[in-house]
Every structure is written in C-alpha cells, then in structure tokens.
Coordinates of C-alpha atoms in Angstrom, one line a residue:
M225 CA 127.0 124.0 126.9
M226 CA 124.3 126.4 126.2
R227 CA 121.9 127.8 128.2
Y228 CA 118.3 128.6 127.1
G229 CA 117.0 131.7 128.8
K230 CA 113.5 132.4 128.9
F231 CA 111.6 134.2 125.9
V232 CA 112.0 138.4 125.9
L233 CA 109.6 140.5 124.0
F234 CA 112.3 143.5 123.5
A235 CA 110.7 147.2 123.4
V236 CA 111.9 150.4 123.2
A237 CA 111.3 151.0 127.5
L238 CA 114.2 148.4 128.1
A239 CA 116.8 151.3 126.7
A240 CA 116.3 152.4 130.4
I241 CA 118.0 149.2 131.9
L242 CA 120.5 148.5 129.5
A243 CA 124.5 149.9 129.6
P244 CA 124.6 153.1 128.8
T245 CA 127.4 152.2 125.8
L246 CA 124.5 151.1 123.8
S247 CA 121.9 153.4 122.4
M248 CA 118.6 152.2 121.3
S249 CA 116.8 153.0 117.9
D250 CA 113.7 154.8 118.7
D251 CA 112.1 154.1 115.4
S252 CA 108.7 153.0 116.1
S253 CA 107.8 152.5 111.8
A254 CA 110.8 149.8 111.8
A255 CA 109.3 146.1 110.9
T256 CA 110.1 144.0 113.9
Y257 CA 110.8 140.6 114.1
S258 CA 110.2 137.8 117.2
D259 CA 111.8 133.9 117.8
I260 CA 115.5 135.7 117.1
R261 CA 118.2 132.9 118.7
V262 CA 121.1 134.7 119.9
Y263 CA 124.0 133.0 121.7
I264 CA 126.6 135.3 123.7
E265 CA 129.7 133.6 124.4
N266 CA 130.6 133.3 128.5
A267 CA 134.1 134.0 130.0
S268 CA 134.3 130.2 129.9
G269 CA 133.9 129.6 126.0
E270 CA 131.0 128.4 126.1
Y271 CA 127.4 130.0 125.1
D272 CA 124.1 131.4 126.9
M273 CA 121.5 131.1 124.5
S274 CA 118.0 134.2 124.6
V275 CA 115.1 133.5 123.0
V276 CA 114.2 137.6 121.6
G277 CA 111.4 139.5 120.4
G278 CA 110.1 142.9 119.1
V279 CA 113.2 143.7 117.3
S280 CA 114.2 145.5 114.3
T281 CA 117.8 145.3 114.1
V282 CA 120.6 142.7 114.9
K283 CA 122.0 145.2 117.4
E284 CA 118.5 145.2 119.5
A285 CA 118.5 142.0 119.3
I286 CA 122.0 141.4 121.3
E287 CA 120.6 144.1 123.7
A288 CA 117.9 141.9 124.2
A289 CA 119.9 138.5 124.9
A290 CA 122.1 140.3 127.2
A291 CA 120.0 142.0 129.2
D292 CA 118.0 138.7 129.7
Q293 CA 121.0 136.7 130.2
G294 CA 122.3 139.6 132.7
K295 CA 125.3 140.8 130.8
T296 CA 126.8 143.9 130.4
I297 CA 128.0 144.5 126.8
A298 CA 130.2 148.0 126.0
L299 CA 131.0 149.2 122.1
V300 CA 133.2 150.6 120.7
S301 CA 133.8 154.1 120.3
N302 CA 131.7 155.0 117.2
G303 CA 128.8 151.9 118.3
S304 CA 129.3 149.9 115.1
A305 CA 130.8 146.8 117.2
V306 CA 130.9 145.3 120.6
R307 CA 134.4 146.0 122.9
S308 CA 133.5 143.9 125.6
V309 CA 131.3 141.8 127.3
D310 CA 130.8 141.6 131.4
G311 CA 134.0 143.8 131.1
L312 CA 136.0 140.9 129.1
E313 CA 138.1 142.0 126.3
P314 CA 139.6 139.9 123.7
E315 CA 143.2 139.4 123.2
S316 CA 144.7 141.0 120.3
D317 CA 144.7 140.5 117.1
K318 CA 140.8 138.6 118.1
Y319 CA 137.9 140.7 118.3
W320 CA 134.2 140.5 119.2
R321 CA 132.0 139.7 116.2
V322 CA 128.4 139.0 115.4
H323 CA 127.9 136.4 113.1
Q324 CA 124.3 134.8 111.9
W325 CA 123.1 131.7 110.9
L326 CA 122.1 131.2 107.1
P327 CA 121.0 133.8 106.1
L328 CA 118.8 132.6 102.5
G329 CA 121.7 132.3 100.0
T330 CA 124.3 131.6 102.2
S331 CA 125.9 127.9 103.9
G332 CA 127.1 128.0 107.6
W333 CA 127.3 131.1 109.5
K334 CA 128.0 134.5 107.9
H335 CA 129.7 137.6 109.5
T336 CA 127.2 140.5 109.7
A337 CA 127.3 144.4 111.1
L338 CA 125.9 145.5 114.3
D339 CA 123.5 147.8 113.8
K340 CA 122.5 145.6 110.3
S341 CA 118.5 144.8 110.0
D342 CA 119.1 143.7 106.0
G343 CA 118.2 140.0 106.3
M344 CA 116.9 139.7 109.5
V345 CA 114.0 137.2 109.5
S346 CA 112.2 136.4 112.8
G347 CA 113.5 132.8 113.4
T348 CA 116.6 133.4 112.6
S349 CA 119.8 132.7 115.0
Y350 CA 123.0 135.5 115.8
C351 CA 126.0 134.6 117.9
L352 CA 128.3 136.8 119.4
H353 CA 131.8 135.7 120.2
I354 CA 135.4 136.1 120.3
C355 CA 137.0 135.7 116.9
E356 CA 139.7 136.0 114.7
R357 CA 140.6 137.9 111.9
V358 CA 140.9 136.1 108.7
I359 CA 141.3 136.5 104.4
I360 CA 139.5 134.5 102.7
D361 CA 139.8 135.0 98.4
G362 CA 141.6 138.1 99.2
S363 CA 138.9 139.8 101.3
Q364 CA 138.4 140.2 105.3
D365 CA 136.9 137.9 107.0
Y366 CA 136.1 136.9 110.5
V367 CA 136.7 132.7 111.5
A368 CA 132.5 131.9 112.2
P369 CA 131.3 130.0 115.5
D370 CA 132.1 126.1 115.6
F371 CA 128.3 124.9 116.3
K372 CA 125.3 124.4 114.3
P373 CA 121.5 125.4 115.9
E374 CA 119.2 123.3 115.1
S375 CA 116.0 123.5 115.0
E376 CA 112.6 121.1 114.1
G377 CA 111.5 121.2 110.3
Y378 CA 108.1 119.5 108.6
I379 CA 108.5 117.7 105.4
F380 CA 104.9 117.3 103.2
F381 CA 105.9 114.5 100.6
R382 CA 103.5 113.6 97.5
F383 CA 104.2 110.6 94.5
A384 CA 101.9 113.1 92.1
N385 CA 101.1 111.9 88.4
G386 CA 101.2 108.8 89.3
F387 CA 104.2 107.6 90.8
I388 CA 104.5 104.4 92.4
P389 CA 107.9 104.6 94.5
T390 CA 110.0 101.3 93.5
I391 CA 111.4 100.2 97.3
P392 CA 108.9 97.9 98.4
E393 CA 109.0 99.0 102.6
V394 CA 107.3 102.7 101.4
L395 CA 105.3 100.5 99.0
E396 CA 103.8 98.2 102.7
A397 CA 104.3 101.7 105.4
F398 CA 102.4 104.3 103.4
T399 CA 99.0 103.5 101.5
S400 CA 98.5 104.5 97.7
E401 CA 96.2 107.2 98.8
V402 CA 98.3 108.5 101.8
R403 CA 100.9 108.4 99.0
K404 CA 98.4 110.6 96.0
E405 CA 97.0 112.9 98.8
G406 CA 100.5 113.4 100.5
F407 CA 102.0 112.8 104.4
W408 CA 104.2 114.8 106.7
L409 CA 106.9 113.9 109.1
K410 CA 109.3 115.8 111.2
G411 CA 113.1 115.9 111.8
T412 CA 115.8 117.5 113.2
G413 CA 118.7 119.5 111.7
S414 CA 120.7 122.7 111.4
T415 CA 119.7 123.2 107.6
M416 CA 116.3 122.2 105.9
A417 CA 118.3 119.4 104.1
E418 CA 119.9 118.3 107.7
V419 CA 115.9 117.6 108.7
L420 CA 114.5 115.9 105.5
D421 CA 117.8 113.4 105.9
D422 CA 116.7 113.0 109.8
A423 CA 113.2 112.7 108.8
I424 CA 113.6 110.4 106.1
K425 CA 116.0 107.7 108.0
S426 CA 114.6 108.4 111.2
N427 CA 111.2 106.6 109.7
G428 CA 113.7 103.4 108.2
F429 CA 113.9 105.0 104.6
D430 CA 116.7 106.2 102.5
V431 CA 117.7 109.1 101.2
E432 CA 120.8 110.5 99.1
L433 CA 121.6 113.9 98.5
N434 CA 124.8 116.1 97.4
Y435 CA 127.0 118.6 99.0
T436 CA 129.4 119.8 95.6
Q437 CA 129.3 122.3 92.6
D438 CA 127.1 121.7 89.6
K439 CA 128.3 121.5 86.3
N440 CA 128.2 125.2 86.1
G441 CA 129.6 125.9 89.0
N442 CA 127.2 126.3 91.7
N443 CA 127.4 125.3 95.1
I444 CA 125.2 123.0 95.9
Q445 CA 123.9 121.8 99.7
G446 CA 121.6 118.9 99.8
W447 CA 120.1 118.8 96.6
I448 CA 117.9 115.4 96.4
K449 CA 119.5 112.6 94.1
T450 CA 117.5 109.6 95.5
M451 CA 114.9 109.7 97.5
F452 CA 112.5 106.7 98.3
G453 CA 114.0 105.3 95.5
L454 CA 113.4 107.8 92.5
G455 CA 115.4 110.6 91.9
D456 CA 116.3 112.4 88.3
E457 CA 115.2 110.9 85.6
L458 CA 114.4 112.3 81.7
E459 CA 111.4 110.5 80.6
E460 CA 112.4 108.0 78.1
G461 CA 112.4 108.8 74.1
S462 CA 112.0 112.6 75.5
D463 CA 114.7 115.4 76.2
D464 CA 112.8 118.0 78.2
I465 CA 110.3 116.0 80.3
W466 CA 111.5 115.4 83.6
H467 CA 110.6 113.3 86.6
Y468 CA 112.4 115.2 89.8
W469 CA 111.5 116.0 93.1
S470 CA 110.4 119.6 93.2
Q471 CA 111.1 121.1 96.6
W472 CA 108.9 124.2 97.9
T473 CA 109.3 126.3 100.4
W474 CA 106.5 128.2 103.0
V475 CA 107.0 131.6 102.7
E476 CA 104.4 134.2 103.8
G477 CA 101.4 131.8 103.9
D478 CA 102.3 130.5 100.4
W479 CA 104.4 128.1 99.0
S480 CA 107.3 129.0 97.1
Y481 CA 109.4 127.4 94.6
N482 CA 113.1 126.6 96.3
E483 CA 115.2 129.0 94.5
W484 CA 118.2 127.2 96.8
T485 CA 118.7 123.7 97.7
L486 CA 117.8 122.6 100.8
G487 CA 120.8 123.4 102.4
F488 CA 120.3 126.8 102.6
Y489 CA 117.4 126.6 104.3
D490 CA 117.2 127.6 108.3
P491 CA 114.4 125.8 109.4
A492 CA 113.8 127.4 112.4
V493 CA 112.6 130.0 110.0
Y494 CA 111.7 128.8 106.7
K495 CA 110.5 125.3 109.1
Y496 CA 108.2 123.8 106.1
V497 CA 109.2 122.5 103.4
M498 CA 107.3 120.3 100.1
C499 CA 108.5 117.6 97.8
I500 CA 106.9 116.5 95.2
Y501 CA 107.8 113.7 93.1
L502 CA 106.6 114.8 89.7
I503 CA 106.4 115.4 85.7
S504 CA 108.1 118.7 84.6
T505 CA 107.1 119.5 80.5
P506 CA 107.7 122.2 78.7
D507 CA 105.0 125.0 77.7
P508 CA 104.1 125.0 74.6
Y509 CA 103.2 129.3 75.2
S510 CA 105.8 130.5 77.3
T511 CA 110.0 129.7 78.1
D512 CA 108.4 128.1 81.1
Y513 CA 107.8 124.8 82.6
I514 CA 104.1 123.1 83.0
I515 CA 104.2 121.4 87.0
D516 CA 101.2 119.1 88.3
V517 CA 101.5 118.8 91.8
G518 CA 98.6 116.4 92.3
G519 CA 95.9 117.9 93.3
D520 CA 95.3 120.9 96.4
L521 CA 98.1 121.6 98.8
P522 CA 98.3 122.4 102.7
N523 CA 98.4 124.9 104.1
P524 CA 99.7 124.5 107.1
D525 CA 99.5 128.1 108.4
K526 CA 95.6 126.9 108.7
E527 CA 95.9 123.2 108.8
E528 CA 97.4 121.3 112.0
V529 CA 100.0 119.7 110.8
I530 CA 100.3 115.7 111.5
C531 CA 103.3 114.0 111.1
I532 CA 103.0 110.2 110.6
S533 CA 105.5 108.0 111.6
N534 CA 106.6 104.6 110.2
H535 CA 107.5 102.8 113.8
P536 CA 104.6 105.4 115.9
V537 CA 104.7 105.0 119.9
V538 CA 101.7 104.9 121.7
T539 CA 101.1 105.4 125.1
F540 CA 98.7 104.9 127.9
A541 CA 98.8 107.4 130.7
L542 CA 96.9 107.5 133.5
P543 CA 96.0 111.7 134.4
D544 CA 98.7 112.8 135.6
G545 CA 101.0 111.7 132.7
T546 CA 102.3 109.1 134.1
A547 CA 102.7 105.7 131.7
V548 CA 101.0 102.5 132.4
A549 CA 102.1 100.8 129.2
T550 CA 103.6 101.6 125.3
Q551 CA 104.0 100.4 122.4
V552 CA 105.7 100.9 119.4
L553 CA 104.3 99.8 116.1
K554 CA 104.2 99.6 112.9
Y555 CA 102.6 102.3 110.6
G556 CA 98.7 101.7 110.5
E557 CA 98.6 98.8 113.0
T558 CA 96.0 99.2 116.4
P559 CA 97.8 98.8 120.1
N560 CA 97.6 95.0 121.2
M561 CA 95.2 96.0 124.3
A562 CA 95.8 92.6 125.7
L563 CA 99.4 93.9 126.8
V564 CA 98.1 97.1 128.2
P565 CA 97.0 96.6 132.2
E566 CA 93.7 98.1 133.2
P567 CA 94.7 101.0 135.7
E568 CA 94.2 101.4 139.4
A569 CA 91.3 103.3 139.8
P570 CA 90.6 106.3 142.0
K571 CA 88.4 106.3 145.3
G572 CA 84.9 106.2 144.5
K573 CA 85.9 106.0 140.8
T574 CA 85.6 102.8 138.6
F575 CA 88.1 102.5 135.7
S576 CA 85.7 103.4 131.7
G577 CA 88.5 102.8 129.1
W578 CA 91.1 104.5 127.2
G579 CA 89.1 106.1 124.4
D580 CA 88.8 104.4 121.0
T581 CA 91.8 102.3 120.8
T582 CA 90.9 100.3 117.5
V583 CA 91.9 102.9 114.8
P584 CA 94.9 102.7 112.9
I585 CA 97.8 104.1 113.9
V586 CA 100.0 106.8 112.0
R587 CA 101.6 108.9 114.6
D588 CA 103.4 109.2 118.3
T589 CA 99.7 108.9 120.0
T590 CA 99.2 108.7 123.7
F591 CA 95.5 107.7 125.2
T592 CA 94.7 108.3 128.6
A593 CA 92.7 106.5 131.1
N594 CA 89.3 107.9 132.0
F595 CA 87.4 106.6 135.6
I596 CA 83.7 108.0 136.2
D597 CA 81.9 107.6 139.7
A598 CA 81.0 104.2 140.6
A599 CA 77.8 104.7 142.0
S600 CA 76.3 105.2 138.1
Y601 CA 75.4 103.1 136.0
M602 CA 77.7 102.6 133.7
V603 CA 77.0 101.7 130.0
R604 CA 80.8 100.8 128.8
Y605 CA 80.9 100.3 124.5
W606 CA 83.5 97.6 123.4
D607 CA 85.0 96.6 120.7
E608 CA 83.9 93.7 119.0
S609 CA 86.6 91.2 120.8
K610 CA 85.8 92.6 124.0
T611 CA 89.8 93.6 124.2
A612 CA 88.9 97.9 124.3
V613 CA 86.6 99.8 125.9
L614 CA 86.1 102.7 122.6
Y615 CA 83.3 104.9 125.3
A616 CA 81.6 104.8 128.2
E617 CA 79.4 106.9 130.1
T618 CA 76.6 106.7 133.2
V619 CA 73.4 107.2 132.8
A620 CA 70.3 107.7 135.6
S621 CA 68.2 104.6 136.3
G622 CA 65.6 104.3 133.2
S623 CA 67.3 107.0 130.8
S624 CA 69.2 105.7 127.8
S625 CA 72.6 105.9 126.6
T626 CA 73.9 107.8 123.7
Y627 CA 77.7 106.8 121.9
K628 CA 79.9 109.8 121.6
G629 CA 82.6 107.8 120.1
T630 CA 84.3 107.4 116.7
T631 CA 82.8 105.1 114.4
P632 CA 83.4 101.7 115.4
Y633 CA 85.7 99.7 112.9
K634 CA 85.8 96.1 111.2
A635 CA 88.6 95.5 109.0
P636 CA 87.8 94.2 105.9
T637 CA 89.1 90.9 104.4
S638 CA 89.5 89.2 100.9
E639 CA 85.9 88.9 100.5
F640 CA 84.0 91.4 102.6
R641 CA 83.7 94.9 104.3
Y642 CA 82.0 95.6 107.6
E643 CA 79.2 98.5 108.4
F644 CA 78.4 99.0 111.4
E645 CA 74.9 98.4 112.0
G646 CA 74.5 99.0 116.3
W647 CA 75.0 97.6 119.4
S648 CA 74.6 94.1 120.8
A649 CA 72.0 95.1 123.4
D650 CA 68.6 97.8 123.5
L651 CA 70.0 100.6 125.2
T652 CA 66.7 103.1 125.4
H653 CA 66.0 102.3 129.2
V654 CA 69.2 101.4 131.0
T655 CA 68.3 99.6 134.9
S656 CA 71.6 98.3 135.4
D657 CA 75.3 98.3 134.3
M658 CA 75.5 97.3 130.4
D659 CA 78.7 96.1 128.5
V660 CA 77.5 95.8 125.0
T661 CA 79.6 94.9 121.5
P662 CA 79.3 96.5 117.8
V663 CA 77.2 94.4 115.5
F664 CA 78.2 95.2 112.2
K665 CA 77.3 93.9 108.6
A666 CA 79.0 92.1 106.1
V667 CA 79.5 93.8 102.5
P668 CA 80.9 91.4 99.9
L669 CA 83.7 93.0 98.0
A670 CA 83.9 92.7 94.1
H671 CA 86.5 90.0 93.5
E672 CA 87.7 88.9 90.1
H673 CA 89.1 84.8 91.1
S674 CA 92.4 83.6 90.0
W675 CA 92.2 79.8 90.4
G676 CA 95.7 79.1 88.9
E677 CA 96.6 75.4 87.4
G678 CA 94.7 73.8 90.0
V679 CA 95.6 69.9 91.6
V680 CA 94.4 66.9 91.2
T681 CA 92.7 65.9 94.4
K682 CA 91.5 62.3 92.7
A683 CA 92.7 60.4 89.8
A684 CA 90.7 59.6 87.3
T685 CA 91.0 55.4 86.1
C686 CA 89.7 53.1 83.1
V687 CA 85.9 53.6 84.1
S688 CA 85.7 56.4 86.8
E689 CA 85.9 60.3 86.6
G690 CA 88.9 62.0 88.1
V691 CA 88.2 65.7 90.3
K692 CA 90.6 68.5 89.7
T693 CA 90.4 71.2 92.5
Y694 CA 90.7 75.1 92.2
T695 CA 91.5 77.6 94.8
C696 CA 91.0 81.1 94.6
S697 CA 93.5 83.1 96.8
C698 CA 90.4 84.7 98.8
G699 CA 89.7 80.9 99.9
E700 CA 87.2 80.0 97.2
V701 CA 87.3 76.6 95.9
K702 CA 85.5 75.1 92.7
T703 CA 86.2 71.5 91.0
E704 CA 86.1 70.2 87.6
P705 CA 85.9 66.4 86.3
I706 CA 88.4 64.7 84.9
P707 CA 87.2 62.1 81.8
A708 CA 87.5 58.4 82.3
L709 CA 90.5 57.0 80.7
G710 CA 89.2 54.1 78.9
H711 CA 90.5 50.4 79.0
S712 CA 93.4 50.2 77.0
W713 CA 92.5 46.0 75.3
S714 CA 94.9 43.7 74.5
E715 CA 94.4 41.6 71.3
W716 CA 91.6 39.0 71.2
K717 CA 92.7 35.4 72.1
V718 CA 90.9 32.4 72.2
T719 CA 90.6 30.4 75.6
K720 CA 88.3 27.7 74.3
Q721 CA 88.4 26.2 70.9
P722 CA 85.3 25.7 69.4
T723 CA 83.5 22.2 68.3
S724 CA 81.1 21.5 65.3
K725 CA 78.4 22.0 68.2
D726 CA 79.5 23.9 70.7
K727 CA 80.8 27.2 70.8
G728 CA 84.6 28.4 72.0
T729 CA 85.2 31.6 73.6
E730 CA 88.0 34.5 73.0
T731 CA 89.1 37.1 75.7
R732 CA 91.2 40.4 75.6
T733 CA 92.5 41.9 78.9
C734 CA 93.3 46.0 79.6
S735 CA 96.4 46.3 80.1
V736 CA 95.9 49.5 82.1
C737 CA 93.6 48.1 85.0
G738 CA 93.7 44.5 84.5
E739 CA 89.7 44.6 83.3
T740 CA 89.0 40.9 81.1
E741 CA 86.3 40.9 78.4
S742 CA 85.1 37.9 76.3
R743 CA 82.5 36.6 73.6
D744 CA 81.4 33.7 71.9
I745 CA 83.6 31.6 68.8
P746 CA 80.6 30.1 66.9
P747 CA 80.4 26.0 66.1
T748 CA 82.4 25.0 63.6
G749 CA 79.5 22.3 62.3
E750 CA 82.0 19.9 60.5
D751 CA 81.9 16.0 61.6
S752 CA 82.9 13.0 59.8
G753 CA 81.8 10.2 62.3
S754 CA 78.2 9.6 63.2
G755 CA 77.2 13.1 61.8
S756 CA 77.8 11.6 58.4
D757 CA 75.2 8.5 59.4
N758 CA 72.7 10.8 60.4
T759 CA 73.3 12.9 57.3
M760 CA 71.8 10.3 55.6
L761 CA 69.0 8.4 57.7
Y762 CA 67.0 12.0 57.3
V763 CA 67.5 12.0 53.3
G764 CA 66.1 8.4 53.4
A765 CA 63.4 9.2 55.4
A766 CA 62.8 12.5 53.3
I767 CA 62.6 9.9 49.9
A768 CA 60.2 7.4 51.4
A769 CA 58.0 10.1 52.6
I770 CA 57.8 10.7 49.1
V771 CA 57.3 7.7 47.5
A772 CA 54.3 7.0 49.5
I773 CA 52.9 10.1 48.7
A774 CA 52.5 9.0 45.2
I775 CA 51.4 5.5 46.0
I776 CA 48.6 7.2 47.8
A777 CA 48.2 9.7 45.3
V778 CA 48.1 6.9 42.2
I779 CA 45.2 4.7 44.9
V780 CA 43.2 8.1 45.1
M781 CA 42.9 8.9 41.3
K782 CA 41.8 5.3 40.3
R783 CA 38.8 5.1 43.0
K784 CA 37.7 8.2 40.9
G785 CA 38.3 6.4 37.8

C-alpha cells in the first residue's frame, strides 16, 4: 500500500537534518519545482509516498521525501546513486534506482540519474526502488516499477464548425449551445489518455483509442479513433480537408497543439487538455493548415473549471455536512423537492429553505439548509409550485423585504416562454410572516404549425358537409369542411301511369342514402268513347250559333232597307 505523507516545502536549510552521506546543491539560482510526488520502496516491498516542493534536482526531491518519511539514505562513494535506504541494501545483481513517470515523449516509467534536473517539471512523479538491470535493444536499462501513479485531469470539449454528433444520447445530454460553447469533463488515470477514457465512459458515452503504431512506425499511445460518434474523416470530394479531433494541452498559460498523443501526457503535470472537433484546411499561403477552433478558448488559470456530468449527484446537507437526502439526476434536470424532507431546525431557529433548487443541474451539487432566527418576521420566497424555498430573510415589522436570490425560472412550453414579473404579494410593508410565489408573464414563441394529413372527424353525406380535423404538435387544432357528396340517382321509373285526363308519376332513388325524388307525367289526352260524343256536341252548337247570327243579320238588313 502507499502512505501519503504531508506536503513538504524543501529548502536549503533542510540539509542540516539529512544524513551526512548526502550532499546538497546550494545553487540558489536554479529553477525550483513543486508538487513532486516521490515514492520510496520500504522493507516490505510496498511504497511510501510524499509530495515535496522547492526542489531543483531529482536528488533534492528524493532527499525531501526521505526526510518527510523519516528514512535515512546512503549514497555510493561517488554520490551518483543510492546504496541503501534505512540500511536496506539490495541483493546481488539488484540496485536502488530512480524512475520518472512519463517524462514527455516517453510512455511509462523511464530510468533517470539521481543528480539530473533535465526534464524535471512540477507535478511529476519519481520512484526510488530496488530493481534488476536488463539489456533492452542492446542498451543497459533497469526494470521499471510495477504500478502507475494516477491523477485527476480535466478535458474541455467543443464541436466547432457546426458539427453535430450522431449519437442520440449525446444530443439529449448536451444542448446545441453547450456543444458550440464547449464543456469540461473530469476523469482519473495515469495518462491523459486514461483520463479521457474515464471522463467519457463514466458519463455513459463511448470513446475508442488506439495504442498501436502508425504507418510510419511511430508509437501511438491513446490516439482518438472515435469519440461521441465522430472520428477522422476526409471531407467528401477532397483529399486534403480533414474533419478530426484536434488536441491541445495547457502549457505555461497557453494552449499548445499536441506534439504527442494523449498517452504521453502525465495528468499530474499537464492536467488540462482540450479536444475540439473541427475542419482543418490547407493554408494557400504557407505549408501550414488553417484551424478554426470555433470561438474563444477557456483559461483554466483565471477561470473556474466547472465540470458537467451526465448523471449529476445532488446532495441536501445540514450546515455541519450531514446529508439529509441525495438524488441522481440527468443532465439539466432539477431535483424533486417533494422527496426532500424538511430538516429539524435548531432551538430558536426556523428552516428557511435550501436556496434556489429550480436551476437546471449540470454537475454534482450540494444544497445546504438555511436557518434563521424564529423571533423575526420571516418572508419566504417559494418557487411557483411552492415545493422549494428559493430565498428567505427576516425583516423588522413594517420594513420591506428584498429578494436576493437568483432570478426565478419557469421552463418554456412549446408555445410560450416565461418572463419573471414579480412576486405574488406587496413586500414593501411586512407586518407578519409571509410566503410569496413568483409571477410570470407568458410570451408566445414564434411557431410554424405542422398540421400533418388530418383526420376525418365527421363524414360527408349526400346533402351535408363533413369535417376534417388537423392537430399540430403544439396542441393547436384547426378544421376544414368536406363538401357534400351529392345524390347518386337511378334512372326514372314510372310509378303511376297517366290517363287522358289525369297526370301520371315517375320516381328515381339515390343509391347512397335511399332518398327518392318524383315528378309528374302529363295526361295523354286520348279517349274513344264519351269523349268523341262530347266533341261532336260542341261542333253542332258552334254551327247553330253561327246560323243564328246570320239570320239576325238578314232581318236587320231588311228593316233598314
């Protein structure tokens, strides 16, 4: 097992308490390094670890760690190597040697000289242990330690140039704005490649890394093959425009384009890495490539690194840290306050809420219970559903209360967004305990309806219009008439024969609804019986009338004559 010692700031004055067999450098102008982790093997074959600082060479780091662990180190006669630790000398053909973890350009442990300062950097790790000497590729070397020191690392991701991941879970977890602006994830590992792998997979996503050799024989340690469903791709129709994950490391206050794959970077030394999916095009004026990183880049030395989580844990705790409740959410959700019990208030106090629990949660978050003096008038500002107290304060009788929390938030719907307008009561003159809720103004969203094909909700008949109903995804409904079908008539059929004096009737029928329609047939006007006699009578009468008129005319003429 490893024992983690206290942080030791090593200075020249420490030489007075070290073993006389060690000699110190007094070159005060040499660069000094901090946060150096030193592992020293103990008699049981395990390792004790100390973190030291203010050192300029490997030797000074070993000395500081030995002093922190209370160990005595003896050197060989020329001072170039360790002979024993606490009197423990190695067996024949074994040696006390120092290995450094991941000096840049190396994958794994690399043997280093005791008096070396070359390659020393803050945050690096050294291991002093007993090992065998071996021959590798014709050169003398020493067997490396059998463990890998792990550290936390932080990775900034961005999808530049409008790229959209193809994985539905990624689209659901990270909004388009978050993907465009970029976001941090945290992981643990012995290399930045392992940190990346842990950061991605611990959030439920997939990444595939290569640990092989490229076509030029270069050792590849943790090359990103695919991540979030995207990998190296040539632009369609091009032979020199690439889409790929560009990788950068934060070095001395600036982002430096990686010369090595992520497996060569120690997260304890280079703890910030940036991965941006982008387009790289040849520069027409040079042999370089034009790289568009998609916007301003973060500065982890000056800005807080806030790591989001796809499954953030929310803890509700008392002021002393005791957890009252915990919830595991999805990215962007808010906690269910109905599941959080109200904590018991200390004597003379009253519970005044957890703070603003309505803000979407994107990282592990702790809400601490607030308590105020019970003797004062208390104004509690609740959320709209009155399940969470956003802010509370006590005020003197007759004075006003002012909300000092974050602006209340109400989630938009498909039709409206909501603007906070104020509170549900006048708080300019408080004379009793008050509970208020936020008032929101509904602002219609610009929306283009999608009506689809519609559904017939009333069928048309021969004489009546039907109705077709359309429903948009937003819930809006509209209707339109369906024209009446009109009758489908049969041929006319005689249903009553006409006579010479009486009309007949003919009828037709609709084959759809059964409706009937009738019309008259005129009388025929033909009769061989009494009808003929009557005609002759009428003719005789007419002749008689004419004769009578002629006689009267003759008589009149004679009288005049």
